[in-house]
XYZ file of C-alpha atoms in Angstrom:
652
model
C 34.914 1.705 -28.378
C 31.115 1.850 -28.520
C 29.190 -1.058 -27.067
C 26.373 -2.110 -29.355
C 22.818 -2.775 -28.278
C 21.732 -6.390 -27.911
C 18.148 -5.499 -28.754
C 18.254 -6.553 -32.437
C 19.125 -10.065 -31.242
C 16.785 -9.940 -28.280
C 13.609 -8.578 -29.870
C 12.748 -11.620 -32.053
C 12.935 -13.828 -28.960
C 10.586 -11.832 -26.743
C 7.344 -13.515 -27.894
C 8.670 -16.744 -26.360
C 8.613 -15.388 -22.782
C 5.982 -14.152 -20.362
C 5.600 -10.395 -19.854
C 8.121 -9.460 -22.585
C 7.423 -5.754 -22.041
C 9.534 -5.816 -18.853
C 12.656 -6.300 -20.969
C 11.947 -3.576 -23.536
C 12.916 -0.391 -21.682
C 12.063 3.097 -22.913
C 10.138 4.147 -19.801
C 9.211 7.791 -19.342
C 12.167 9.575 -17.673
C 14.643 6.802 -18.456
C 18.066 7.911 -19.691
C 20.217 6.680 -22.562
C 23.649 8.248 -22.962
C 26.420 7.978 -25.503
C 28.849 5.267 -24.432
C 32.050 6.803 -25.763
C 31.481 10.237 -24.213
C 31.130 8.737 -20.718
C 34.186 8.232 -18.524
C 32.627 6.013 -15.847
C 29.823 3.551 -16.564
C 27.509 2.002 -13.964
C 25.062 -0.872 -14.342
C 22.629 -0.627 -11.423
C 20.837 -3.826 -10.478
C 17.912 -4.601 -8.231
C 18.147 -8.399 -7.911
C 14.481 -9.172 -8.396
C 11.933 -9.036 -11.174
C 11.220 -5.772 -13.013
C 7.820 -5.439 -11.332
C 9.505 -5.326 -7.913
C 12.742 -3.625 -8.899
C 11.589 -0.673 -10.978
C 9.714 1.120 -8.161
C 12.669 0.687 -5.787
C 13.442 4.131 -4.438
C 17.131 3.514 -3.821
C 17.949 2.447 -7.371
C 15.891 5.280 -8.873
C 17.727 7.859 -6.748
C 21.203 6.576 -7.639
C 20.234 6.271 -11.315
C 19.300 9.946 -11.383
C 22.199 11.186 -9.224
C 24.732 9.439 -11.449
C 23.187 10.402 -14.767
C 23.084 14.094 -13.801
C 26.874 14.095 -14.206
C 27.750 14.396 -17.867
C 30.812 12.152 -17.463
C 28.901 9.271 -15.816
C 26.577 6.834 -17.547
C 24.152 4.726 -15.495
C 21.763 2.083 -16.753
C 19.505 -0.443 -15.011
C 19.234 -4.203 -15.041
C 16.903 -6.574 -13.195
C 16.707 -10.291 -12.532
C 15.249 -12.161 -15.501
C 12.564 -14.789 -15.004
C 13.548 -18.462 -15.516
C 11.864 -18.572 -18.938
C 13.932 -15.612 -20.120
C 17.091 -17.072 -18.586
C 16.516 -20.225 -20.622
C 16.041 -18.230 -23.841
C 19.138 -16.123 -23.166
C 21.323 -19.150 -22.523
C 20.039 -20.919 -25.634
C 20.828 -17.881 -27.796
C 24.045 -16.720 -26.080
C 22.517 -13.391 -25.016
C 24.239 -11.984 -21.905
C 22.664 -10.114 -19.009
C 21.616 -6.743 -20.415
C 20.448 -3.334 -19.261
C 16.902 -2.245 -20.032
C 17.912 1.295 -20.985
C 20.147 0.670 -24.015
C 20.315 -3.149 -23.877
C 24.053 -3.094 -23.425
C 25.821 -6.150 -21.964
C 26.347 -5.784 -18.213
C 29.837 -7.257 -18.541
C 30.988 -4.187 -20.499
C 30.401 -1.693 -17.668
C 32.995 -0.425 -15.212
C 30.923 -1.288 -12.181
C 27.892 -3.418 -11.394
C 26.139 -1.910 -8.374
C 23.627 -4.255 -6.737
C 21.095 -2.991 -4.186
C 19.965 -5.664 -1.711
C 16.869 -5.005 0.385
C 16.492 -8.697 1.236
C 18.957 -11.533 1.596
C 16.705 -13.817 -0.407
C 17.926 -12.051 -3.565
C 21.442 -13.467 -3.278
C 20.885 -16.343 -5.709
C 19.572 -13.876 -8.306
C 22.922 -12.093 -8.156
C 24.683 -15.301 -9.165
C 22.325 -15.772 -12.106
C 23.040 -12.244 -13.328
C 26.808 -12.673 -12.956
C 26.773 -15.972 -14.800
C 24.605 -14.626 -17.623
C 26.864 -11.571 -17.877
C 29.945 -13.734 -18.299
C 31.410 -12.422 -15.040
C 33.128 -15.130 -12.935
C 31.029 -15.876 -9.855
C 33.950 -15.562 -7.466
C 35.762 -12.242 -7.191
C 39.199 -13.889 -7.057
C 38.701 -15.242 -10.584
C 37.945 -11.866 -12.198
C 40.392 -9.969 -14.358
C 40.828 -6.337 -15.304
C 38.279 -6.883 -18.080
C 35.411 -7.517 -15.667
C 33.256 -4.928 -13.847
C 33.728 -4.217 -10.166
C 30.812 -5.947 -8.409
C 29.622 -3.672 -5.607
C 26.803 -4.358 -3.108
C 24.713 -1.831 -1.192
C 21.333 -1.640 0.500
C 20.142 -2.766 3.921
C 21.129 -6.384 3.350
C 24.696 -5.318 2.607
C 25.270 -4.390 6.255
C 26.398 -7.997 6.627
C 27.770 -8.896 3.188
C 29.860 -11.810 4.531
C 27.645 -14.620 3.146
C 28.241 -13.238 -0.372
C 31.768 -11.929 0.255
C 33.270 -14.454 -2.175
C 31.090 -13.053 -4.969
C 31.676 -9.348 -4.247
C 34.566 -7.069 -5.051
C 33.261 -4.418 -2.668
C 30.341 -3.285 -0.529
C 29.171 0.043 0.877
C 27.132 0.652 4.003
C 24.511 3.354 4.416
C 23.254 6.168 2.222
C 24.417 6.002 -1.380
C 23.936 9.461 -2.873
C 27.360 10.868 -2.027
C 29.425 7.685 -1.979
C 28.522 6.621 -5.543
C 29.902 9.933 -6.781
C 33.035 9.522 -4.662
C 33.537 5.997 -6.050
C 33.031 7.337 -9.567
C 35.726 9.963 -8.987
C 38.187 7.299 -7.829
C 37.470 5.185 -10.932
C 37.714 8.234 -13.201
C 41.095 9.236 -11.785
C 42.441 5.674 -11.949
C 41.370 5.291 -15.577
C 42.820 8.702 -16.493
C 46.169 7.540 -15.106
C 46.100 4.520 -17.392
C 44.627 2.058 -14.857
C 47.894 1.530 -12.926
C 48.094 -1.684 -10.908
C 44.944 -3.004 -12.527
C 41.902 -4.180 -10.639
C 43.794 -4.733 -7.400
C 45.045 -1.139 -7.238
C 41.566 0.246 -7.912
C 40.087 -1.852 -5.111
C 42.866 -0.765 -2.771
C 42.179 2.899 -3.499
C 38.495 2.330 -2.710
C 39.274 0.413 0.491
C 41.847 2.919 1.740
C 39.151 5.597 1.826
C 37.587 3.831 4.815
C 34.121 3.959 3.300
C 34.232 0.980 0.933
C 34.540 -2.586 2.196
C 36.677 -4.878 0.034
C 36.361 -8.449 1.411
C 39.573 -9.725 -0.233
C 41.610 -7.387 1.981
C 40.287 -9.033 5.177
C 41.072 -12.507 6.509
C 38.695 -14.440 8.755
C 40.098 -16.828 11.362
C 37.906 -19.429 13.084
C 38.020 -21.195 16.445
C 37.832 -25.014 16.577
C 34.153 -24.852 17.619
C 33.242 -22.855 14.492
C 33.004 -19.398 16.013
C 35.017 -16.549 14.520
C 38.347 -15.849 16.212
C 38.939 -12.538 14.451
C 38.552 -10.581 11.217
C 41.646 -8.583 10.315
C 43.046 -6.626 7.360
C 45.669 -8.537 5.381
C 47.147 -5.460 3.735
C 48.732 -2.281 5.065
C 46.632 0.837 4.561
C 43.287 -0.960 4.859
C 41.205 0.173 7.859
C 40.253 -2.247 10.640
C 36.655 -1.017 10.555
C 34.600 0.204 7.612
C 32.082 2.919 8.422
C 28.637 3.594 7.024
C 27.767 6.687 5.016
C 25.185 9.107 6.410
C 23.657 11.816 4.244
C 22.937 15.004 6.159
C 20.646 17.791 4.910
C 18.206 15.800 2.795
C 16.895 19.062 1.348
C 20.057 19.234 -0.757
C 19.248 15.852 -2.330
C 15.590 16.056 -3.488
C 15.576 12.825 -5.502
C 13.992 11.345 -7.483
C 13.152 14.464 -9.450
C 11.932 12.572 -12.505
C 10.513 9.238 -11.351
C 10.514 6.345 -13.773
C 7.074 5.438 -15.083
C 6.871 1.672 -15.668
C 5.689 0.128 -18.908
C 4.539 -3.075 -17.224
C 2.483 -3.459 -14.057
C 4.596 -3.087 -10.910
C 4.028 -3.616 -7.191
C 3.689 0.141 -6.590
C 1.992 2.474 -9.051
C 2.744 5.776 -7.344
C 5.284 8.531 -6.875
C 7.079 8.147 -3.564
C 8.642 10.975 -1.575
C 10.857 10.132 1.385
C 9.834 12.721 3.984
C 12.525 11.744 6.474
C 15.256 9.163 6.877
C 16.130 7.205 9.997
C 14.148 6.173 13.076
C 14.855 6.409 16.797
C 11.785 4.579 18.110
C 14.139 1.786 19.135
C 12.113 -1.260 18.096
C 14.609 -3.986 18.938
C 13.755 -6.260 16.001
C 14.020 -3.515 13.372
C 17.300 -3.458 11.488
C 16.187 -0.602 9.241
C 15.508 1.617 12.245
C 18.871 0.880 13.803
C 21.132 1.192 10.762
C 19.554 4.391 9.371
C 19.980 6.488 12.514
C 19.900 9.427 13.115
C 16.562 10.938 12.086
C 16.876 13.547 9.344
C 13.719 15.305 8.204
C 12.995 17.007 4.920
C 11.451 20.443 5.237
C 7.841 21.068 4.321
C 8.741 23.188 1.300
C 11.184 20.624 -0.062
C 8.522 17.941 0.285
C 6.026 20.175 -1.483
C 8.431 20.910 -4.316
C 9.289 17.223 -4.715
C 5.608 16.267 -4.894
C 4.847 18.983 -7.432
C 7.845 18.202 -9.635
C 7.298 14.446 -9.422
C 3.653 14.647 -10.433
C 4.420 16.966 -13.338
C 7.253 14.746 -14.524
C 5.396 11.449 -14.235
C 1.631 11.870 -14.341
C 1.213 9.637 -11.276
C -2.013 10.273 -9.376
C -0.965 8.775 -6.043
C 1.804 10.179 -3.870
C 3.249 8.067 -1.074
C 4.821 9.963 1.826
C 7.418 7.442 2.872
C 9.759 6.796 5.779
C 10.100 4.113 8.421
C 7.452 5.889 10.517
C 5.965 8.653 8.398
C 3.451 9.945 10.943
C 6.395 10.775 13.223
C 7.542 13.680 11.033
C 7.482 16.653 13.392
C 5.204 18.564 11.021
C 3.264 15.739 9.410
C -0.057 17.497 10.088
C 1.067 20.611 8.264
C 2.564 18.520 5.438
C -0.650 16.550 4.940
C -2.933 19.589 5.118
C -0.732 21.671 2.857
C -0.572 18.979 0.196
C -4.276 18.162 0.491
C -5.094 21.862 0.032
C -2.822 22.112 -2.995
C -4.409 19.184 -4.787
C -7.960 19.564 -3.544
C -10.346 18.741 -6.368
C -7.665 17.089 -8.492
C -7.013 13.418 -9.120
C -3.953 13.450 -6.848
C -4.280 11.410 -3.664
C -1.890 11.026 -0.729
C -0.989 7.924 1.244
C 1.127 6.852 4.200
C 2.524 3.396 4.832
C 1.449 1.672 8.051
C 0.809 4.173 10.823
C 1.974 3.816 14.396
C -0.947 3.340 16.749
C 0.181 6.223 18.964
C 0.778 8.552 16.003
C -2.668 8.199 14.401
C -5.251 10.946 14.476
C -8.423 11.374 12.480
C -7.521 14.851 11.244
C -4.377 13.496 9.617
C -6.211 10.509 8.162
C -8.949 12.719 6.740
C -6.433 15.019 5.096
C -4.685 12.070 3.465
C -7.955 10.659 2.115
C -9.484 13.990 1.075
C -8.837 13.540 -2.654
C -8.761 9.766 -2.737
C -10.625 6.648 -1.778
C -10.913 6.010 1.947
C -9.062 2.734 2.171
C -8.370 0.557 5.176
C -5.948 1.612 7.887
C -2.851 -0.409 8.768
C -1.290 -0.508 12.226
C 1.633 -2.570 13.454
C 1.458 -3.588 17.133
C 3.999 -6.339 16.224
C 3.493 -8.267 19.479
C 0.206 -9.826 20.560
C 0.592 -9.403 24.297
C 1.559 -6.419 26.416
C 4.563 -8.368 27.711
C 5.749 -9.120 24.178
C 5.533 -5.494 23.171
C 7.742 -4.562 26.125
C 10.305 -7.141 25.029
C 10.516 -5.670 21.526
C 10.207 -2.052 22.774
C 7.036 -1.422 20.811
C 5.528 0.997 23.263
C 1.890 0.495 22.364
C -0.581 -0.604 25.019
C -3.818 -2.445 24.396
C -5.654 0.682 25.513
C -3.767 2.715 22.884
C -4.803 0.308 20.140
C -8.456 0.074 21.183
C -8.719 3.854 21.536
C -7.204 4.339 18.077
C -9.389 1.816 16.251
C -12.422 3.132 18.119
C -11.721 6.582 16.727
C -11.201 5.191 13.232
C -14.362 3.077 13.185
C -16.402 5.922 14.690
C -15.265 8.194 11.880
C -16.360 5.935 9.051
C -13.574 3.417 8.521
C -14.736 -0.184 8.159
C -11.460 -2.039 7.649
C -8.367 -2.177 9.850
C -5.254 -4.259 9.208
C -2.988 -5.273 12.082
C 0.559 -6.510 11.544
C 2.286 -8.838 14.013
C 5.400 -10.985 14.197
C 5.697 -14.590 15.335
C 8.829 -16.236 16.717
C 10.056 -13.248 18.740
C 12.537 -13.781 21.594
C 10.962 -15.170 24.811
C 7.665 -15.708 22.951
C 5.185 -18.322 24.197
C 2.003 -19.811 22.766
C 0.021 -17.466 24.992
C 1.698 -14.410 23.470
C 0.607 -15.492 19.997
C -2.910 -16.468 21.052
C -3.228 -12.964 22.512
C -3.372 -11.769 18.889
C -6.789 -13.441 18.584
C -7.991 -11.735 21.780
C -6.807 -8.370 20.487
C -8.531 -8.879 17.130
C -11.791 -9.792 18.890
C -11.648 -6.619 20.955
C -10.982 -4.586 17.820
C -14.064 -6.014 16.088
C -16.220 -5.610 19.190
C -15.117 -1.999 19.554
C -15.793 -1.275 15.904
C -19.282 -2.711 16.063
C -20.053 -0.779 19.226
C -18.921 2.677 18.102
C -20.207 2.389 14.518
C -23.420 0.511 15.177
C -22.628 -1.697 12.195
C -21.899 -5.375 11.685
C -19.734 -5.054 8.538
C -16.582 -4.281 10.527
C -13.456 -6.111 9.406
C -10.027 -6.706 10.880
C -7.251 -8.396 8.933
C -4.400 -9.903 10.921
C -1.138 -10.247 8.963
C 1.762 -12.127 10.531
C 5.398 -12.339 9.503
C 8.101 -14.584 10.885
C 10.729 -12.886 13.036
C 14.326 -13.038 11.796
C 17.177 -11.788 14.038
C 19.182 -9.176 12.146
C 22.720 -7.787 12.420
C 23.261 -4.413 14.116
C 20.166 -4.826 16.325
C 19.808 -5.770 20.006
C 18.395 -9.108 18.824
C 21.533 -9.989 16.849
C 22.485 -12.368 19.682
C 19.051 -14.033 19.928
C 18.221 -17.615 19.037
C 15.810 -17.814 16.127
C 12.676 -19.845 16.754
C 12.418 -23.086 14.806
C 9.993 -23.151 11.910
C 8.181 -26.077 13.519
C 7.355 -24.004 16.617
C 6.355 -20.982 14.546
C 4.014 -23.049 12.384
C 2.534 -24.792 15.424
C 1.759 -21.473 17.117
C 0.207 -20.059 13.954
C -1.941 -23.180 13.617
C -3.231 -22.664 17.168
C -3.957 -19.021 16.390
C -5.839 -19.936 13.220
C -7.914 -22.493 15.129
C -8.726 -19.968 17.867
C -10.003 -17.463 15.313
C -11.967 -20.016 13.304
C -13.676 -21.402 16.399
C -14.895 -17.975 17.468
C -18.512 -17.857 16.305
C -19.079 -14.256 17.375
C -16.086 -12.645 15.706
C -14.177 -15.240 13.691
C -15.817 -14.498 10.349
C -14.916 -10.820 10.684
C -11.236 -11.538 11.228
C -8.996 -12.322 8.266
C -5.699 -14.122 8.928
C -2.716 -13.994 6.587
C 0.668 -15.489 7.286
C 3.565 -17.302 5.679
C 4.960 -20.569 6.963
C 8.166 -20.444 8.967
C 10.574 -22.162 6.575
C 11.564 -19.141 4.432
C 12.303 -17.187 7.614
C 14.815 -19.842 8.675
C 16.740 -19.424 5.425
C 16.549 -15.652 5.708
C 18.012 -16.097 9.194
C 20.855 -18.200 7.808
C 21.683 -15.532 5.245
C 21.247 -12.523 7.527
C 23.643 -13.713 10.264
C 25.886 -15.973 8.211
C 29.621 -15.711 7.634
C 31.760 -16.446 4.577
C 31.219 -20.192 4.849
C 27.567 -19.650 3.912
C 28.727 -18.574 0.451
C 29.269 -22.249 -0.402
C 25.645 -22.925 0.504
C 24.371 -20.081 -1.675
C 26.406 -21.296 -4.632
C 25.197 -24.883 -4.179
C 21.563 -23.752 -4.030
C 22.014 -21.648 -7.162
C 23.732 -24.531 -9.007
C 20.761 -26.736 -8.080
C 18.348 -24.288 -9.710
C 17.635 -21.843 -6.878
C 16.137 -18.634 -8.225
C 13.786 -15.972 -6.828
C 13.872 -17.329 -3.287
C 11.778 -14.416 -2.086
C 8.837 -15.775 -4.092
C 6.952 -18.619 -2.400
C 6.298 -20.410 -5.695
C 10.030 -20.601 -6.424
C 11.361 -21.169 -2.909
C 12.465 -24.666 -1.898
C 13.324 -25.249 1.752
C 14.530 -28.768 1.019
C 17.013 -27.424 -1.527
C 18.542 -25.147 1.095
C 18.639 -27.850 3.760
C 20.394 -30.240 1.392
C 22.881 -27.562 0.326
C 23.682 -26.747 3.957
C 24.302 -30.404 4.764
C 26.570 -30.894 1.760
C 28.458 -27.578 1.747
C 29.062 -27.513 5.511
C 29.755 -31.227 5.960
C 33.418 -30.637 6.835
C 32.710 -27.700 9.160
C 31.724 -27.658 12.859
C 28.639 -25.619 11.909
C 25.274 -26.352 10.346
C 21.926 -24.707 9.613
C 20.813 -24.780 13.257
C 24.163 -23.361 14.381
C 23.519 -20.257 12.301
C 19.842 -19.891 13.187
C 18.489 -21.389 16.413
C 21.687 -20.884 18.457
C 21.904 -17.964 20.891
C 25.168 -16.000 20.736
C 27.222 -14.935 23.761
C 28.288 -11.393 24.602
C 31.939 -11.878 23.701
C 31.439 -13.879 20.494
C 32.916 -12.179 17.436
C 30.022 -11.639 15.043
C 30.636 -11.771 11.265
C 29.811 -8.072 10.879
C 31.669 -6.650 13.895
C 34.248 -4.999 11.614
C 31.482 -3.139 9.758
C 30.481 -0.001 11.643
C 26.845 1.149 11.593
C 27.663 3.654 14.325
C 25.878 1.688 17.042
C 27.918 1.029 20.161
C 28.180 -2.736 20.709
C 27.869 -2.386 24.477
C 24.703 -0.320 24.070
C 23.203 -3.002 21.829
C 24.050 -5.696 24.378
C 22.532 -3.657 27.222
C 19.372 -3.173 25.163
C 19.262 -6.943 24.580
C 19.400 -7.423 28.352
C 16.650 -4.825 28.758
C 14.561 -6.834 26.327
C 14.971 -9.971 28.406
C 14.002 -7.940 31.488
C 11.010 -6.447 29.618
C 12.291 -2.886 30.067
C 11.179 -0.211 27.596
C 13.340 2.640 26.285
C 11.974 5.987 25.090
C 12.465 7.586 21.665
C 15.632 9.694 21.883
C 14.168 12.187 19.421
C 12.186 13.737 22.231
C 14.210 12.665 25.297
C 17.808 12.915 26.490
C 20.386 10.841 24.582
C 20.637 7.132 25.423
C 24.213 6.843 24.135
C 23.579 4.440 21.245
C 26.760 5.899 19.753
C 25.583 6.967 16.304
C 25.687 10.762 16.544
C 29.169 11.178 18.099
C 30.764 8.296 16.171
C 29.330 9.301 12.809
C 29.661 13.055 13.329
C 25.912 13.419 12.824
C 22.923 14.723 14.732
C 19.167 14.362 14.841
C 17.520 16.866 12.503
C 13.827 17.547 13.206
C 11.470 20.518 13.109
C 9.303 22.325 13.578
C 10.602 24.745 10.980
C 7.568 27.002 10.967
C 7.406 26.754 7.186
C 4.129 26.534 5.308
C 3.250 25.227 1.889
C 2.207 28.111 -0.296
C -0.830 27.614 -2.540
C -0.033 26.858 -6.158
C -2.070 26.431 -9.269
C -3.076 22.775 -9.374
C -1.330 20.438 -11.750
C -2.952 20.734 -15.119
C -5.181 17.773 -15.863
C -4.342 18.218 -19.542
C -0.646 17.991 -18.707
C -1.277 14.825 -16.675
C -3.121 13.263 -19.581
C -0.272 14.198 -21.947
C 2.290 12.558 -19.679
C 0.196 9.436 -19.301
C -0.208 9.240 -23.079
C 3.561 9.595 -23.545
C 4.216 6.738 -21.108
């Protein structure tokens, strides 16, 4: 039976909310399919506002992969702002997709991509608006399967009560495999109902179904064990790793937003994974091994994406883009192709030891020469050894000297505060480093208008990293250290006015820490925060630390655990961690040894270019590092027609 669009009811209400265009849909390259001719129907959600969610690469890729199959229908939904939530509740309008404005509750599966834990409360809002019971145990065969993915699903335990299932790792292949299971089950007449479908997914070993696992606790609050409660369910659930990225050149037709978004560009992922071994970096650990796209595939993706979208900026993305084994050839080849056009190229923050002026000049050849961003992460040499960020002060000064000497005027440096073993002196070293950067810039350029912006984020220990056992620093200590740093910069008459300082207070990081390393008991806290009005916790104007503290005190009152227990407590080697039954491929003993190396300030090389360090990923996952050089070259092509670009822009 066809599911009708909610738009006739929704449209008259849009003038009552801010930015109504974000709820309209109809973007260039969006897809609307016939409901009845589709066998499996996905609603894909990014649990944040449209302006953040639409550019998300993961959702765009899955949207396209699914919709390429004629028997699968996929539509998108995003978190609605509080004003829209109020209007929807007042007029009994359920959570809807932006593609065909169909009710989310009518789909077979609601797939939610989490890139941050602070989006958990937005999931509850969407479920409630959709008419889907918040807790999985209360759902019937009439409700969608609620499935989580993304980096923050590598420990889904805090939201386990609200999920039917979760997947770890790359999604391109597994979403099709899940769709096949659903298709077969439906074709058989849905035998055994919801429970049988979930069992079939769990039995594959690649889908985690929380209801099939019991958690036992020790009297002191620690976990005793996590074990399957049903025969045929695996003890460990493994992550999915996509090999040969050249076979999956998505997105081919990027979505072009109607409203302003955080990124107005076409992004191409030039490789996946990172083996630099930064001990704080969950993304680098859980996406191993490195798998590069070939130069020609990158070139084809850029060409097709520009033609399909009309975007004029192309972002070459990965966790460390300048580490692509042929990044120089990629940048030069693309710059040659689009020389004289409106197409510009960009990289995200560049590693200090991977920067060179030739590369930077190629990337800025057709565009504006913007500031450069580097991420030393730690202020002192000692701190950088602890976190395995193998960048010396000499490396940084040499790099910025080269940049300033070649015409750059602005450099941005990114650091973290609250790292393990950190002292006040380590943070104050950031000011010393910034002073040296300014002094170097003035010296080599002969100019006074040299700027350095220091941006600081709070460190949060993450699962599946060597720091998963670390105690998180209290927000009071983080704020105190940042205050001392700010004072040191302000008091510097010679350089202070040339140094910009940006940072967030430490309280949101504490809550992120609670959610990142929490267990199932934290679900009560999340629900209490949501019931008290918690929404968009990743946005400073909506975040309330007091609300979270109160919810923790109330929801955990009968437990031997509290907010500090989850955050500022160091874990022991033998403690069962909430995510130990979820396999990212990393050997637990290797992670512990790396944690000990951190405490001893011992650095470890990048295994891409050195012998294997036995992290466990390649043999356990049946994968291998895939890097060049391939010897390929980008062949010249006729530049993208400016008329065609203008046509596409007009259509959007």
